[in-house]
mmCIF file with all atom_site columns, C-alpha atoms in Angstrom:
data_model
loop_
_atom_site.group_PDB
_atom_site.id
_atom_site.type_symbol
_atom_site.label_atom_id
_atom_site.label_alt_id
_atom_site.label_comp_id
_atom_site.label_asym_id
_atom_site.label_entity_id
_atom_site.label_seq_id
_atom_site.pdbx_PDB_ins_code
_atom_site.Cartn_x
_atom_site.Cartn_y
_atom_site.Cartn_z
_atom_site.occupancy
_atom_site.B_iso_or_equiv
_atom_site.pdbx_formal_charge
_atom_site.auth_seq_id
_atom_site.auth_comp_id
_atom_site.auth_asym_id
_atom_site.auth_atom_id
_atom_site.pdbx_PDB_model_num
ATOM 1   C CA . MET A 1 1   ? -10.497 -4.063  -10.786 1.00 48.00 ? 956  MET A CA 1
ATOM 2   C CA . PRO A 1 2   ? -10.187 -1.164  -13.214 1.00 51.00 ? 957  PRO A CA 1
ATOM 3   C CA . ALA A 1 3   ? -7.729  1.636   -12.655 1.00 63.00 ? 958  ALA A CA 1
ATOM 4   C CA . TYR A 1 4   ? -8.832  4.515   -10.475 1.00 57.00 ? 959  TYR A CA 1
ATOM 5   C CA . HIS A 1 5   ? -7.611  7.998   -11.286 1.00 55.00 ? 960  HIS A CA 1
ATOM 6   C CA . ASP A 1 6   ? -9.114  10.968  -9.534  1.00 55.00 ? 961  ASP A CA 1
ATOM 7   C CA . THR A 1 7   ? -9.524  13.763  -12.058 1.00 57.00 ? 962  THR A CA 1
ATOM 8   C CA . GLU A 1 8   ? -9.956  16.360  -9.291  1.00 60.00 ? 963  GLU A CA 1
ATOM 9   C CA . ALA A 1 9   ? -6.789  15.407  -7.434  1.00 66.00 ? 964  ALA A CA 1
ATOM 10  C CA . ALA A 1 10  ? -3.294  14.174  -8.121  1.00 85.00 ? 965  ALA A CA 1
ATOM 11  C CA . PHE A 1 11  ? -3.465  10.479  -7.226  1.00 91.00 ? 966  PHE A CA 1
ATOM 12  C CA . GLY A 1 12  ? -4.498  7.140   -8.610  1.00 90.00 ? 967  GLY A CA 1
ATOM 13  C CA . MET A 1 13  ? -4.409  3.383   -8.224  1.00 91.00 ? 968  MET A CA 1
ATOM 14  C CA . ARG A 1 14  ? -4.401  0.394   -10.550 1.00 89.00 ? 969  ARG A CA 1
ATOM 15  C CA . VAL A 1 15  ? -3.819  -3.348  -10.571 1.00 87.00 ? 970  VAL A CA 1
ATOM 16  C CA . PRO A 1 16  ? -1.197  -3.688  -13.319 1.00 86.00 ? 971  PRO A CA 1
ATOM 17  C CA . HIS A 1 17  ? -1.784  -7.392  -13.985 1.00 80.00 ? 972  HIS A CA 1
ATOM 18  C CA . ALA A 1 18  ? -5.350  -8.634  -13.642 1.00 72.00 ? 973  ALA A CA 1
ATOM 19  C CA . GLU A 1 19  ? -4.066  -12.212 -13.483 1.00 67.00 ? 974  GLU A CA 1
ATOM 20  C CA . ASP A 1 20  ? -1.947  -11.318 -10.428 1.00 68.00 ? 975  ASP A CA 1
ATOM 21  C CA . PRO A 1 21  ? -4.047  -9.087  -8.147  1.00 65.00 ? 976  PRO A CA 1
ATOM 22  C CA . ARG A 1 22  ? -1.447  -9.296  -5.362  1.00 83.00 ? 977  ARG A CA 1
ATOM 23  C CA . VAL A 1 23  ? 0.125   -6.079  -6.649  1.00 91.00 ? 978  VAL A CA 1
ATOM 24  C CA . VAL A 1 24  ? -1.491  -2.660  -6.701  1.00 93.00 ? 979  VAL A CA 1
ATOM 25  C CA . GLU A 1 25  ? 0.296   0.466   -7.949  1.00 94.00 ? 980  GLU A CA 1
ATOM 26  C CA . LEU A 1 26  ? -0.439  3.812   -6.346  1.00 95.00 ? 981  LEU A CA 1
ATOM 27  C CA . TRP A 1 27  ? 0.825   7.159   -7.550  1.00 95.00 ? 982  TRP A CA 1
ATOM 28  C CA . GLY A 1 28  ? 0.640   10.834  -6.817  1.00 95.00 ? 983  GLY A CA 1
ATOM 29  C CA . GLU A 1 29  ? -0.187  12.522  -3.529  1.00 95.00 ? 984  GLU A CA 1
ATOM 30  C CA . LEU A 1 30  ? -1.498  10.195  -0.808  1.00 95.00 ? 985  LEU A CA 1
ATOM 31  C CA . ASP A 1 31  ? -3.102  12.731  1.484   1.00 94.00 ? 986  ASP A CA 1
ATOM 32  C CA . ILE A 1 32  ? -6.439  12.878  3.325   1.00 94.00 ? 987  ILE A CA 1
ATOM 33  C CA . LEU A 1 33  ? -8.458  13.051  0.093   1.00 92.00 ? 988  LEU A CA 1
ATOM 34  C CA . ALA A 1 34  ? -6.621  10.096  -1.438  1.00 93.00 ? 989  ALA A CA 1
ATOM 35  C CA . ALA A 1 35  ? -6.918  8.058   1.767   1.00 93.00 ? 990  ALA A CA 1
ATOM 36  C CA . HIS A 1 36  ? -10.655 8.696   1.861   1.00 91.00 ? 991  HIS A CA 1
ATOM 37  C CA . ARG A 1 37  ? -11.193 7.722   -1.778  1.00 90.00 ? 992  ARG A CA 1
ATOM 38  C CA . LEU A 1 38  ? -8.755  4.807   -1.987  1.00 91.00 ? 993  LEU A CA 1
ATOM 39  C CA . ALA A 1 39  ? -9.260  2.996   1.339   1.00 87.00 ? 994  ALA A CA 1
ATOM 40  C CA . ASP A 1 40  ? -12.347 1.041   0.234   1.00 82.00 ? 995  ASP A CA 1
ATOM 41  C CA . ARG A 1 41  ? -10.741 0.151   -3.078  1.00 84.00 ? 996  ARG A CA 1
ATOM 42  C CA . LEU A 1 42  ? -7.699  -1.242  -1.271  1.00 85.00 ? 997  LEU A CA 1
ATOM 43  C CA . ARG A 1 43  ? -9.933  -3.240  1.063   1.00 75.00 ? 998  ARG A CA 1
ATOM 44  C CA . ASP A 1 44  ? -11.593 -4.821  -1.995  1.00 75.00 ? 999  ASP A CA 1
ATOM 45  C CA . LEU A 1 45  ? -8.198  -6.210  -3.041  1.00 77.00 ? 1000 LEU A CA 1
ATOM 46  C CA . PHE A 1 46  ? -7.672  -8.292  0.098   1.00 69.00 ? 1001 PHE A CA 1
ATOM 47  C CA . PRO A 1 47  ? -5.979  -11.574 -0.659  1.00 66.00 ? 1002 PRO A CA 1
ATOM 48  C CA . GLY A 1 48  ? -7.229  -14.822 0.784   1.00 71.00 ? 1003 GLY A CA 1
ATOM 49  C CA . GLU A 1 49  ? -6.133  -16.120 4.152   1.00 76.00 ? 1004 GLU A CA 1
ATOM 50  C CA . GLY A 1 50  ? -2.354  -16.170 4.386   1.00 76.00 ? 1005 GLY A CA 1
ATOM 51  C CA . GLY A 1 51  ? -1.990  -14.097 1.222   1.00 83.00 ? 1006 GLY A CA 1
ATOM 52  C CA . THR A 1 52  ? -0.005  -10.987 0.465   1.00 88.00 ? 1007 THR A CA 1
ATOM 53  C CA . LEU A 1 53  ? -1.027  -7.602  -0.900  1.00 90.00 ? 1008 LEU A CA 1
ATOM 54  C CA . VAL A 1 54  ? 1.857   -5.554  -2.298  1.00 93.00 ? 1009 VAL A CA 1
ATOM 55  C CA . ALA A 1 55  ? 1.321   -1.803  -2.586  1.00 95.00 ? 1010 ALA A CA 1
ATOM 56  C CA . ASP A 1 56  ? 3.856   -0.402  -5.048  1.00 96.00 ? 1011 ASP A CA 1
ATOM 57  C CA . LEU A 1 57  ? 4.411   3.189   -3.925  1.00 97.00 ? 1012 LEU A CA 1
ATOM 58  C CA . ARG A 1 58  ? 7.296   4.038   -6.263  1.00 97.00 ? 1013 ARG A CA 1
ATOM 59  C CA . GLY A 1 59  ? 5.019   6.496   -8.084  1.00 96.00 ? 1014 GLY A CA 1
ATOM 60  C CA . VAL A 1 60  ? 3.945   8.281   -4.888  1.00 97.00 ? 1015 VAL A CA 1
ATOM 61  C CA . THR A 1 61  ? 5.177   11.873  -4.645  1.00 95.00 ? 1016 THR A CA 1
ATOM 62  C CA . PHE A 1 62  ? 3.667   12.846  -1.283  1.00 96.00 ? 1017 PHE A CA 1
ATOM 63  C CA . LEU A 1 63  ? 2.633   10.849  1.771   1.00 96.00 ? 1018 LEU A CA 1
ATOM 64  C CA . ASP A 1 64  ? 1.157   12.346  4.925   1.00 94.00 ? 1019 ASP A CA 1
ATOM 65  C CA . CYS A 1 65  ? -0.287  10.888  8.130   1.00 94.00 ? 1020 CYS A CA 1
ATOM 66  C CA . SER A 1 66  ? -3.640  10.219  6.434   1.00 95.00 ? 1021 SER A CA 1
ATOM 67  C CA . GLY A 1 67  ? -1.983  8.072   3.788   1.00 95.00 ? 1022 GLY A CA 1
ATOM 68  C CA . LEU A 1 68  ? 0.075   6.261   6.414   1.00 96.00 ? 1023 LEU A CA 1
ATOM 69  C CA . SER A 1 69  ? -3.014  5.702   8.536   1.00 95.00 ? 1024 SER A CA 1
ATOM 70  C CA . MET A 1 70  ? -4.779  4.169   5.539   1.00 95.00 ? 1025 MET A CA 1
ATOM 71  C CA . PHE A 1 71  ? -1.974  1.609   5.174   1.00 94.00 ? 1026 PHE A CA 1
ATOM 72  C CA . VAL A 1 72  ? -2.009  0.819   8.895   1.00 94.00 ? 1027 VAL A CA 1
ATOM 73  C CA . ARG A 1 73  ? -5.776  0.181   8.739   1.00 92.00 ? 1028 ARG A CA 1
ATOM 74  C CA . VAL A 1 74  ? -5.417  -2.021  5.663   1.00 90.00 ? 1029 VAL A CA 1
ATOM 75  C CA . GLN A 1 75  ? -2.621  -3.936  7.376   1.00 91.00 ? 1030 GLN A CA 1
ATOM 76  C CA . GLU A 1 76  ? -4.751  -4.516  10.479  1.00 90.00 ? 1031 GLU A CA 1
ATOM 77  C CA . ARG A 1 77  ? -7.594  -5.939  8.383   1.00 87.00 ? 1032 ARG A CA 1
ATOM 78  C CA . LEU A 1 78  ? -5.154  -8.207  6.589   1.00 87.00 ? 1033 LEU A CA 1
ATOM 79  C CA . ARG A 1 79  ? -3.702  -9.418  9.885   1.00 88.00 ? 1034 ARG A CA 1
ATOM 80  C CA . ALA A 1 80  ? -7.190  -10.453 10.968  1.00 88.00 ? 1035 ALA A CA 1
ATOM 81  C CA . ARG A 1 81  ? -7.132  -12.789 7.949   1.00 84.00 ? 1036 ARG A CA 1
ATOM 82  C CA . GLN A 1 82  ? -3.581  -13.986 8.578   1.00 87.00 ? 1037 GLN A CA 1
ATOM 83  C CA . ALA A 1 83  ? -2.544  -12.036 5.491   1.00 87.00 ? 1038 ALA A CA 1
ATOM 84  C CA . ARG A 1 84  ? -0.093  -9.182  5.124   1.00 89.00 ? 1039 ARG A CA 1
ATOM 85  C CA . LEU A 1 85  ? 0.666   -5.893  3.409   1.00 92.00 ? 1040 LEU A CA 1
ATOM 86  C CA . ILE A 1 86  ? 4.070   -5.072  1.962   1.00 94.00 ? 1041 ILE A CA 1
ATOM 87  C CA . LEU A 1 87  ? 4.893   -1.587  0.709   1.00 96.00 ? 1042 LEU A CA 1
ATOM 88  C CA . VAL A 1 88  ? 7.404   -1.031  -2.087  1.00 97.00 ? 1043 VAL A CA 1
ATOM 89  C CA . LEU A 1 89  ? 8.956   2.304   -1.270  1.00 97.00 ? 1044 LEU A CA 1
ATOM 90  C CA . THR A 1 90  ? 12.254  3.727   -2.509  1.00 96.00 ? 1045 THR A CA 1
ATOM 91  C CA . ASP A 1 91  ? 12.002  7.506   -2.160  1.00 96.00 ? 1046 ASP A CA 1
ATOM 92  C CA . PRO A 1 92  ? 14.363  8.571   0.680   1.00 96.00 ? 1047 PRO A CA 1
ATOM 93  C CA . PHE A 1 93  ? 12.063  11.413  1.717   1.00 96.00 ? 1048 PHE A CA 1
ATOM 94  C CA . LEU A 1 94  ? 9.017   9.135   1.984   1.00 96.00 ? 1049 LEU A CA 1
ATOM 95  C CA . LEU A 1 95  ? 11.038  6.499   3.832   1.00 96.00 ? 1050 LEU A CA 1
ATOM 96  C CA . ARG A 1 96  ? 11.992  9.231   6.289   1.00 96.00 ? 1051 ARG A CA 1
ATOM 97  C CA . VAL A 1 97  ? 8.313   10.133  6.724   1.00 95.00 ? 1052 VAL A CA 1
ATOM 98  C CA . VAL A 1 98  ? 7.584   6.499   7.632   1.00 95.00 ? 1053 VAL A CA 1
ATOM 99  C CA . ARG A 1 99  ? 10.446  6.502   10.164  1.00 95.00 ? 1054 ARG A CA 1
ATOM 100 C CA . LEU A 1 100 ? 9.485   9.862   11.701  1.00 95.00 ? 1055 LEU A CA 1
ATOM 101 C CA . ALA A 1 101 ? 5.897   8.665   12.096  1.00 94.00 ? 1056 ALA A CA 1
ATOM 102 C CA . GLY A 1 102 ? 7.238   5.761   14.157  1.00 94.00 ? 1057 GLY A CA 1
ATOM 103 C CA . LEU A 1 103 ? 6.011   3.159   11.663  1.00 95.00 ? 1058 LEU A CA 1
ATOM 104 C CA . ALA A 1 104 ? 9.332   1.776   10.416  1.00 91.00 ? 1059 ALA A CA 1
ATOM 105 C CA . ASP A 1 105 ? 8.865   -1.369  12.498  1.00 91.00 ? 1060 ASP A CA 1
ATOM 106 C CA . ALA A 1 106 ? 5.095   -1.578  12.066  1.00 92.00 ? 1061 ALA A CA 1
ATOM 107 C CA . LEU A 1 107 ? 4.948   -1.525  8.258   1.00 94.00 ? 1062 LEU A CA 1
ATOM 108 C CA . ARG A 1 108 ? 6.840   -3.933  6.018   1.00 94.00 ? 1063 ARG A CA 1
ATOM 109 C CA . VAL A 1 109 ? 8.787   -1.966  3.408   1.00 96.00 ? 1064 VAL A CA 1
ATOM 110 C CA . ALA A 1 110 ? 10.610  -3.577  0.496   1.00 96.00 ? 1065 ALA A CA 1
ATOM 111 C CA . PRO A 1 111 ? 13.104  -1.810  -1.803  1.00 96.00 ? 1066 PRO A CA 1
ATOM 112 C CA . ASP A 1 112 ? 11.641  -3.321  -4.997  1.00 95.00 ? 1067 ASP A CA 1
ATOM 113 C CA . LEU A 1 113 ? 8.798   -5.432  -6.309  1.00 92.00 ? 1068 LEU A CA 1
ATOM 114 C CA . ASP A 1 114 ? 10.827  -8.651  -6.597  1.00 91.00 ? 1069 ASP A CA 1
ATOM 115 C CA . THR A 1 115 ? 11.851  -8.444  -2.932  1.00 94.00 ? 1070 THR A CA 1
ATOM 116 C CA . ALA A 1 116 ? 8.257   -7.791  -1.865  1.00 92.00 ? 1071 ALA A CA 1
ATOM 117 C CA . LEU A 1 117 ? 6.906   -10.747 -3.834  1.00 88.00 ? 1072 LEU A CA 1
ATOM 118 C CA . ALA A 1 118 ? 9.643   -13.028 -2.508  1.00 90.00 ? 1073 ALA A CA 1
ATOM 119 C CA . TRP A 1 119 ? 9.090   -12.075 1.151   1.00 87.00 ? 1074 TRP A CA 1
ATOM 120 C CA . PRO A 1 120 ? 8.876   -15.349 3.132   1.00 81.00 ? 1075 PRO A CA 1
ATOM 121 C CA . ALA A 1 121 ? 5.309   -16.473 3.813   1.00 70.00 ? 1076 ALA A CA 1
ATOM 122 C CA . ARG A 1 122 ? 6.248   -17.429 7.389   1.00 59.00 ? 1077 ARG A CA 1
ATOM 123 C CA . ASP A 1 123 ? 6.508   -13.705 8.106   1.00 55.00 ? 1078 ASP A CA 1
ATOM 124 C CA . VAL A 1 124 ? 2.707   -13.387 8.364   1.00 51.00 ? 1079 VAL A CA 1
ATOM 125 C CA . PRO A 1 125 ? 1.993   -11.940 11.826  1.00 49.00 ? 1080 PRO A CA 1
ATOM 126 C CA . ALA A 1 126 ? 0.174   -13.876 14.494  1.00 46.00 ? 1081 ALA A CA 1
#
């Protein structure tokens, strides 16, 4: 999947390694416009049954309820396939947004890419 960069807004998405589509990098402001334009693209990246999709959010500068909702919807679709979503998120402000939205226990958040990729496979929800 080629990179997606919205020239009218401040966000984008790319798969950094075509040979390993488990990882997608997102950057910029993940607001209602970004959620609308990126949701289908994220759905196209679904791994096979039991797989993992890692969304690297280290380049994200803003995350609102629309962006969070997009990740919850993607996670629900993955769960239906016995797959999972792991977010790589390090920004203290954005981590606080996740906690304040009440999603700290609902979304898997890893501190770095290596941790996300090494997350035990048995942790796929039922």
